[in-house]
Amino acid sequence: MKKKKSKQSYFSLKVTNSGIDEPCHRQWAFDRIPGVQLFGYDDKPLSNIESRDNCLEKCSVEDSFVCRSARYDRFNKTCVLSRHDRRTAPEAFRRSLRQVEYLENQCVAGGKHF
């Protein structure tokens, strides 16, 4: 029996978080995984978001909850912020039929930005 190779692409993005008082002490601030999303954990949907970078910034500066991840849809120009990520809600992390990007904030730990 042969193992199937995963076609999943996984990227890390180095992002400057200008809206956060304390800088992130990681080599990169967000992981980006195209074609997957968290289903059912849409805490704050935003419209008219022109770019992935704008979506990342919205997640970085969210102050009503700790934004652990976001989903960006460049065709619909939407960004959905979530207080969950693939580790806190692994059952909801699945391949999407839409062309979206899952963006996971690496500058949070234990519910706080760092």
mmCIF file with all atom_site columns, C-alpha atoms in Angstrom:
data_model
loop_
_atom_site.group_PDB
_atom_site.id
_atom_site.type_symbol
_atom_site.label_atom_id
_atom_site.label_alt_id
_atom_site.label_comp_id
_atom_site.label_asym_id
_atom_site.label_entity_id
_atom_site.label_seq_id
_atom_site.pdbx_PDB_ins_code
_atom_site.Cartn_x
_atom_site.Cartn_y
_atom_site.Cartn_z
_atom_site.occupancy
_atom_site.B_iso_or_equiv
_atom_site.pdbx_formal_charge
_atom_site.auth_seq_id
_atom_site.auth_comp_id
_atom_site.auth_asym_id
_atom_site.auth_atom_id
_atom_site.pdbx_PDB_model_num
ATOM 1   C CA . MET A 1 1   ? 0.000   0.000  0.000  1.00 0.00 ? 1   MET A CA 1
ATOM 2   C CA . LYS A 1 2   ? 1.478   3.341  -1.087 1.00 0.00 ? 2   LYS A CA 1
ATOM 3   C CA . LYS A 1 3   ? 1.208   6.495  0.943  1.00 0.00 ? 3   LYS A CA 1
ATOM 4   C CA . LYS A 1 4   ? -0.432  9.397  -0.826 1.00 0.00 ? 4   LYS A CA 1
ATOM 5   C CA . LYS A 1 5   ? 1.596   12.577 -0.885 1.00 0.00 ? 5   LYS A CA 1
ATOM 6   C CA . SER A 1 6   ? -0.189  15.586 0.488  1.00 0.00 ? 6   SER A CA 1
ATOM 7   C CA . LYS A 1 7   ? -0.835  18.365 -1.996 1.00 0.00 ? 7   LYS A CA 1
ATOM 8   C CA . GLN A 1 8   ? -1.360  20.799 0.864  1.00 0.00 ? 8   GLN A CA 1
ATOM 9   C CA . SER A 1 9   ? 0.774   23.927 0.583  1.00 0.00 ? 9   SER A CA 1
ATOM 10  C CA . TYR A 1 10  ? 1.909   25.581 3.780  1.00 0.00 ? 10  TYR A CA 1
ATOM 11  C CA . PHE A 1 11  ? 3.464   29.032 4.003  1.00 0.00 ? 11  PHE A CA 1
ATOM 12  C CA . SER A 1 12  ? 4.822   31.263 6.722  1.00 0.00 ? 12  SER A CA 1
ATOM 13  C CA . LEU A 1 13  ? 4.485   35.010 6.442  1.00 0.00 ? 13  LEU A CA 1
ATOM 14  C CA . LYS A 1 14  ? 6.736   37.535 8.090  1.00 0.00 ? 14  LYS A CA 1
ATOM 15  C CA . VAL A 1 15  ? 4.458   40.421 8.988  1.00 0.00 ? 15  VAL A CA 1
ATOM 16  C CA . THR A 1 16  ? 5.072   43.636 10.872 1.00 0.00 ? 16  THR A CA 1
ATOM 17  C CA . ASN A 1 17  ? 2.308   44.114 13.428 1.00 0.00 ? 17  ASN A CA 1
ATOM 18  C CA . SER A 1 18  ? 2.151   47.891 13.653 1.00 0.00 ? 18  SER A CA 1
ATOM 19  C CA . GLY A 1 19  ? -1.102  47.870 15.638 1.00 0.00 ? 19  GLY A CA 1
ATOM 20  C CA . ILE A 1 20  ? 0.154   45.801 18.566 1.00 0.00 ? 20  ILE A CA 1
ATOM 21  C CA . ASP A 1 21  ? 1.882   47.492 21.493 1.00 0.00 ? 21  ASP A CA 1
ATOM 22  C CA . GLU A 1 22  ? 4.282   44.595 22.046 1.00 0.00 ? 22  GLU A CA 1
ATOM 23  C CA . PRO A 1 23  ? 6.069   43.033 19.067 1.00 0.00 ? 23  PRO A CA 1
ATOM 24  C CA . CYS A 1 24  ? 5.776   39.366 18.222 1.00 0.00 ? 24  CYS A CA 1
ATOM 25  C CA . HIS A 1 25  ? 8.922   37.487 19.193 1.00 0.00 ? 25  HIS A CA 1
ATOM 26  C CA . ARG A 1 26  ? 8.530   34.837 16.509 1.00 0.00 ? 26  ARG A CA 1
ATOM 27  C CA . GLN A 1 27  ? 10.321  34.620 13.172 1.00 0.00 ? 27  GLN A CA 1
ATOM 28  C CA . TRP A 1 28  ? 6.931   34.967 11.481 1.00 0.00 ? 28  TRP A CA 1
ATOM 29  C CA . ALA A 1 29  ? 3.599   36.278 12.703 1.00 0.00 ? 29  ALA A CA 1
ATOM 30  C CA . PHE A 1 30  ? 1.169   34.205 10.611 1.00 0.00 ? 30  PHE A CA 1
ATOM 31  C CA . ASP A 1 31  ? 1.012   30.818 8.937  1.00 0.00 ? 31  ASP A CA 1
ATOM 32  C CA . ARG A 1 32  ? -0.901  30.786 5.656  1.00 0.00 ? 32  ARG A CA 1
ATOM 33  C CA . ILE A 1 33  ? -2.545  27.643 4.315  1.00 0.00 ? 33  ILE A CA 1
ATOM 34  C CA . PRO A 1 34  ? -4.499  28.047 1.066  1.00 0.00 ? 34  PRO A CA 1
ATOM 35  C CA . GLY A 1 35  ? -7.671  26.063 0.432  1.00 0.00 ? 35  GLY A CA 1
ATOM 36  C CA . VAL A 1 36  ? -8.637  25.243 4.025  1.00 0.00 ? 36  VAL A CA 1
ATOM 37  C CA . GLN A 1 37  ? -10.706 26.932 6.706  1.00 0.00 ? 37  GLN A CA 1
ATOM 38  C CA . LEU A 1 38  ? -12.280 26.558 10.131 1.00 0.00 ? 38  LEU A CA 1
ATOM 39  C CA . PHE A 1 39  ? -15.947 25.737 9.651  1.00 0.00 ? 39  PHE A CA 1
ATOM 40  C CA . GLY A 1 40  ? -18.438 27.174 12.138 1.00 0.00 ? 40  GLY A CA 1
ATOM 41  C CA . TYR A 1 41  ? -16.098 29.516 13.999 1.00 0.00 ? 41  TYR A CA 1
ATOM 42  C CA . ASP A 1 42  ? -16.839 32.850 12.336 1.00 0.00 ? 42  ASP A CA 1
ATOM 43  C CA . ASP A 1 43  ? -16.535 35.296 15.225 1.00 0.00 ? 43  ASP A CA 1
ATOM 44  C CA . LYS A 1 44  ? -16.201 38.522 13.254 1.00 0.00 ? 44  LYS A CA 1
ATOM 45  C CA . PRO A 1 45  ? -16.947 38.656 9.502  1.00 0.00 ? 45  PRO A CA 1
ATOM 46  C CA . LEU A 1 46  ? -15.600 41.744 7.717  1.00 0.00 ? 46  LEU A CA 1
ATOM 47  C CA . SER A 1 47  ? -16.433 42.936 4.195  1.00 0.00 ? 47  SER A CA 1
ATOM 48  C CA . ASN A 1 48  ? -14.652 45.112 1.659  1.00 0.00 ? 48  ASN A CA 1
ATOM 49  C CA . ILE A 1 49  ? -11.204 43.909 2.750  1.00 0.00 ? 49  ILE A CA 1
ATOM 50  C CA . GLU A 1 50  ? -8.974  44.652 -0.228 1.00 0.00 ? 50  GLU A CA 1
ATOM 51  C CA . SER A 1 51  ? -6.021  42.385 0.509  1.00 0.00 ? 51  SER A CA 1
ATOM 52  C CA . ARG A 1 52  ? -4.674  39.535 2.618  1.00 0.00 ? 52  ARG A CA 1
ATOM 53  C CA . ASP A 1 53  ? -2.407  42.046 4.359  1.00 0.00 ? 53  ASP A CA 1
ATOM 54  C CA . ASN A 1 54  ? -5.463  44.087 5.427  1.00 0.00 ? 54  ASN A CA 1
ATOM 55  C CA . CYS A 1 55  ? -7.034  40.909 6.809  1.00 0.00 ? 55  CYS A CA 1
ATOM 56  C CA . LEU A 1 56  ? -3.832  40.074 8.720  1.00 0.00 ? 56  LEU A CA 1
ATOM 57  C CA . GLU A 1 57  ? -3.781  43.577 10.160 1.00 0.00 ? 57  GLU A CA 1
ATOM 58  C CA . LYS A 1 58  ? -7.434  43.301 11.274 1.00 0.00 ? 58  LYS A CA 1
ATOM 59  C CA . CYS A 1 59  ? -6.623  40.079 13.109 1.00 0.00 ? 59  CYS A CA 1
ATOM 60  C CA . SER A 1 60  ? -3.491  41.588 14.677 1.00 0.00 ? 60  SER A CA 1
ATOM 61  C CA . VAL A 1 61  ? -5.300  44.593 16.121 1.00 0.00 ? 61  VAL A CA 1
ATOM 62  C CA . GLU A 1 62  ? -8.617  42.968 17.095 1.00 0.00 ? 62  GLU A CA 1
ATOM 63  C CA . ASP A 1 63  ? -9.416  44.096 20.626 1.00 0.00 ? 63  ASP A CA 1
ATOM 64  C CA . SER A 1 64  ? -12.792 42.505 21.436 1.00 0.00 ? 64  SER A CA 1
ATOM 65  C CA . PHE A 1 65  ? -11.223 38.995 21.564 1.00 0.00 ? 65  PHE A CA 1
ATOM 66  C CA . VAL A 1 66  ? -7.885  37.317 20.887 1.00 0.00 ? 66  VAL A CA 1
ATOM 67  C CA . CYS A 1 67  ? -7.830  36.650 17.158 1.00 0.00 ? 67  CYS A CA 1
ATOM 68  C CA . ARG A 1 68  ? -6.173  33.254 16.711 1.00 0.00 ? 68  ARG A CA 1
ATOM 69  C CA . SER A 1 69  ? -6.952  32.881 13.001 1.00 0.00 ? 69  SER A CA 1
ATOM 70  C CA . ALA A 1 70  ? -8.595  34.474 10.002 1.00 0.00 ? 70  ALA A CA 1
ATOM 71  C CA . ARG A 1 71  ? -9.952  33.347 6.653  1.00 0.00 ? 71  ARG A CA 1
ATOM 72  C CA . TYR A 1 72  ? -9.401  35.573 3.648  1.00 0.00 ? 72  TYR A CA 1
ATOM 73  C CA . ASP A 1 73  ? -11.422 35.310 0.436  1.00 0.00 ? 73  ASP A CA 1
ATOM 74  C CA . ARG A 1 74  ? -9.849  37.579 -2.175 1.00 0.00 ? 74  ARG A CA 1
ATOM 75  C CA . PHE A 1 75  ? -12.638 37.079 -4.722 1.00 0.00 ? 75  PHE A CA 1
ATOM 76  C CA . ASN A 1 76  ? -15.374 38.208 -2.327 1.00 0.00 ? 76  ASN A CA 1
ATOM 77  C CA . LYS A 1 77  ? -13.040 40.579 -0.448 1.00 0.00 ? 77  LYS A CA 1
ATOM 78  C CA . THR A 1 78  ? -14.077 39.131 2.910  1.00 0.00 ? 78  THR A CA 1
ATOM 79  C CA . CYS A 1 79  ? -12.071 38.458 6.039  1.00 0.00 ? 79  CYS A CA 1
ATOM 80  C CA . VAL A 1 80  ? -13.471 36.368 8.876  1.00 0.00 ? 80  VAL A CA 1
ATOM 81  C CA . LEU A 1 81  ? -11.734 36.598 12.246 1.00 0.00 ? 81  LEU A CA 1
ATOM 82  C CA . SER A 1 82  ? -11.892 33.764 14.756 1.00 0.00 ? 82  SER A CA 1
ATOM 83  C CA . ARG A 1 83  ? -10.980 33.247 18.390 1.00 0.00 ? 83  ARG A CA 1
ATOM 84  C CA . HIS A 1 84  ? -10.155 29.644 17.434 1.00 0.00 ? 84  HIS A CA 1
ATOM 85  C CA . ASP A 1 85  ? -7.466  27.990 15.317 1.00 0.00 ? 85  ASP A CA 1
ATOM 86  C CA . ARG A 1 86  ? -6.651  24.535 13.985 1.00 0.00 ? 86  ARG A CA 1
ATOM 87  C CA . ARG A 1 87  ? -5.351  23.506 17.415 1.00 0.00 ? 87  ARG A CA 1
ATOM 88  C CA . THR A 1 88  ? -8.304  24.701 19.511 1.00 0.00 ? 88  THR A CA 1
ATOM 89  C CA . ALA A 1 89  ? -10.871 23.390 16.977 1.00 0.00 ? 89  ALA A CA 1
ATOM 90  C CA . PRO A 1 90  ? -9.179  20.597 14.989 1.00 0.00 ? 90  PRO A CA 1
ATOM 91  C CA . GLU A 1 91  ? -12.509 19.015 14.036 1.00 0.00 ? 91  GLU A CA 1
ATOM 92  C CA . ALA A 1 92  ? -13.483 22.184 12.150 1.00 0.00 ? 92  ALA A CA 1
ATOM 93  C CA . PHE A 1 93  ? -10.227 22.550 10.193 1.00 0.00 ? 93  PHE A CA 1
ATOM 94  C CA . ARG A 1 94  ? -11.020 21.129 6.749  1.00 0.00 ? 94  ARG A CA 1
ATOM 95  C CA . ARG A 1 95  ? -10.473 21.657 3.059  1.00 0.00 ? 95  ARG A CA 1
ATOM 96  C CA . SER A 1 96  ? -12.734 24.312 1.575  1.00 0.00 ? 96  SER A CA 1
ATOM 97  C CA . LEU A 1 97  ? -14.524 24.188 -1.768 1.00 0.00 ? 97  LEU A CA 1
ATOM 98  C CA . ARG A 1 98  ? -13.902 27.938 -2.059 1.00 0.00 ? 98  ARG A CA 1
ATOM 99  C CA . GLN A 1 99  ? -10.553 29.505 -2.847 1.00 0.00 ? 99  GLN A CA 1
ATOM 100 C CA . VAL A 1 100 ? -9.784  30.907 0.587  1.00 0.00 ? 100 VAL A CA 1
ATOM 101 C CA . GLU A 1 101 ? -6.655  31.298 2.681  1.00 0.00 ? 101 GLU A CA 1
ATOM 102 C CA . TYR A 1 102 ? -6.460  30.175 6.291  1.00 0.00 ? 102 TYR A CA 1
ATOM 103 C CA . LEU A 1 103 ? -4.273  32.577 8.291  1.00 0.00 ? 103 LEU A CA 1
ATOM 104 C CA . GLU A 1 104 ? -3.133  31.481 11.741 1.00 0.00 ? 104 GLU A CA 1
ATOM 105 C CA . ASN A 1 105 ? -1.759  33.999 14.205 1.00 0.00 ? 105 ASN A CA 1
ATOM 106 C CA . GLN A 1 106 ? 1.520   32.727 15.672 1.00 0.00 ? 106 GLN A CA 1
ATOM 107 C CA . CYS A 1 107 ? 1.767   35.651 18.091 1.00 0.00 ? 107 CYS A CA 1
ATOM 108 C CA . VAL A 1 108 ? -0.761  34.317 20.607 1.00 0.00 ? 108 VAL A CA 1
ATOM 109 C CA . ALA A 1 109 ? -0.192  31.938 23.489 1.00 0.00 ? 109 ALA A CA 1
ATOM 110 C CA . GLY A 1 110 ? -2.633  30.956 26.177 1.00 0.00 ? 110 GLY A CA 1
ATOM 111 C CA . GLY A 1 111 ? -5.167  33.504 24.997 1.00 0.00 ? 111 GLY A CA 1
ATOM 112 C CA . LYS A 1 112 ? -2.804  36.488 24.916 1.00 0.00 ? 112 LYS A CA 1
ATOM 113 C CA . HIS A 1 113 ? -0.742  38.162 22.223 1.00 0.00 ? 113 HIS A CA 1
ATOM 114 C CA . PHE A 1 114 ? 3.023   37.894 22.635 1.00 0.00 ? 114 PHE A CA 1
#
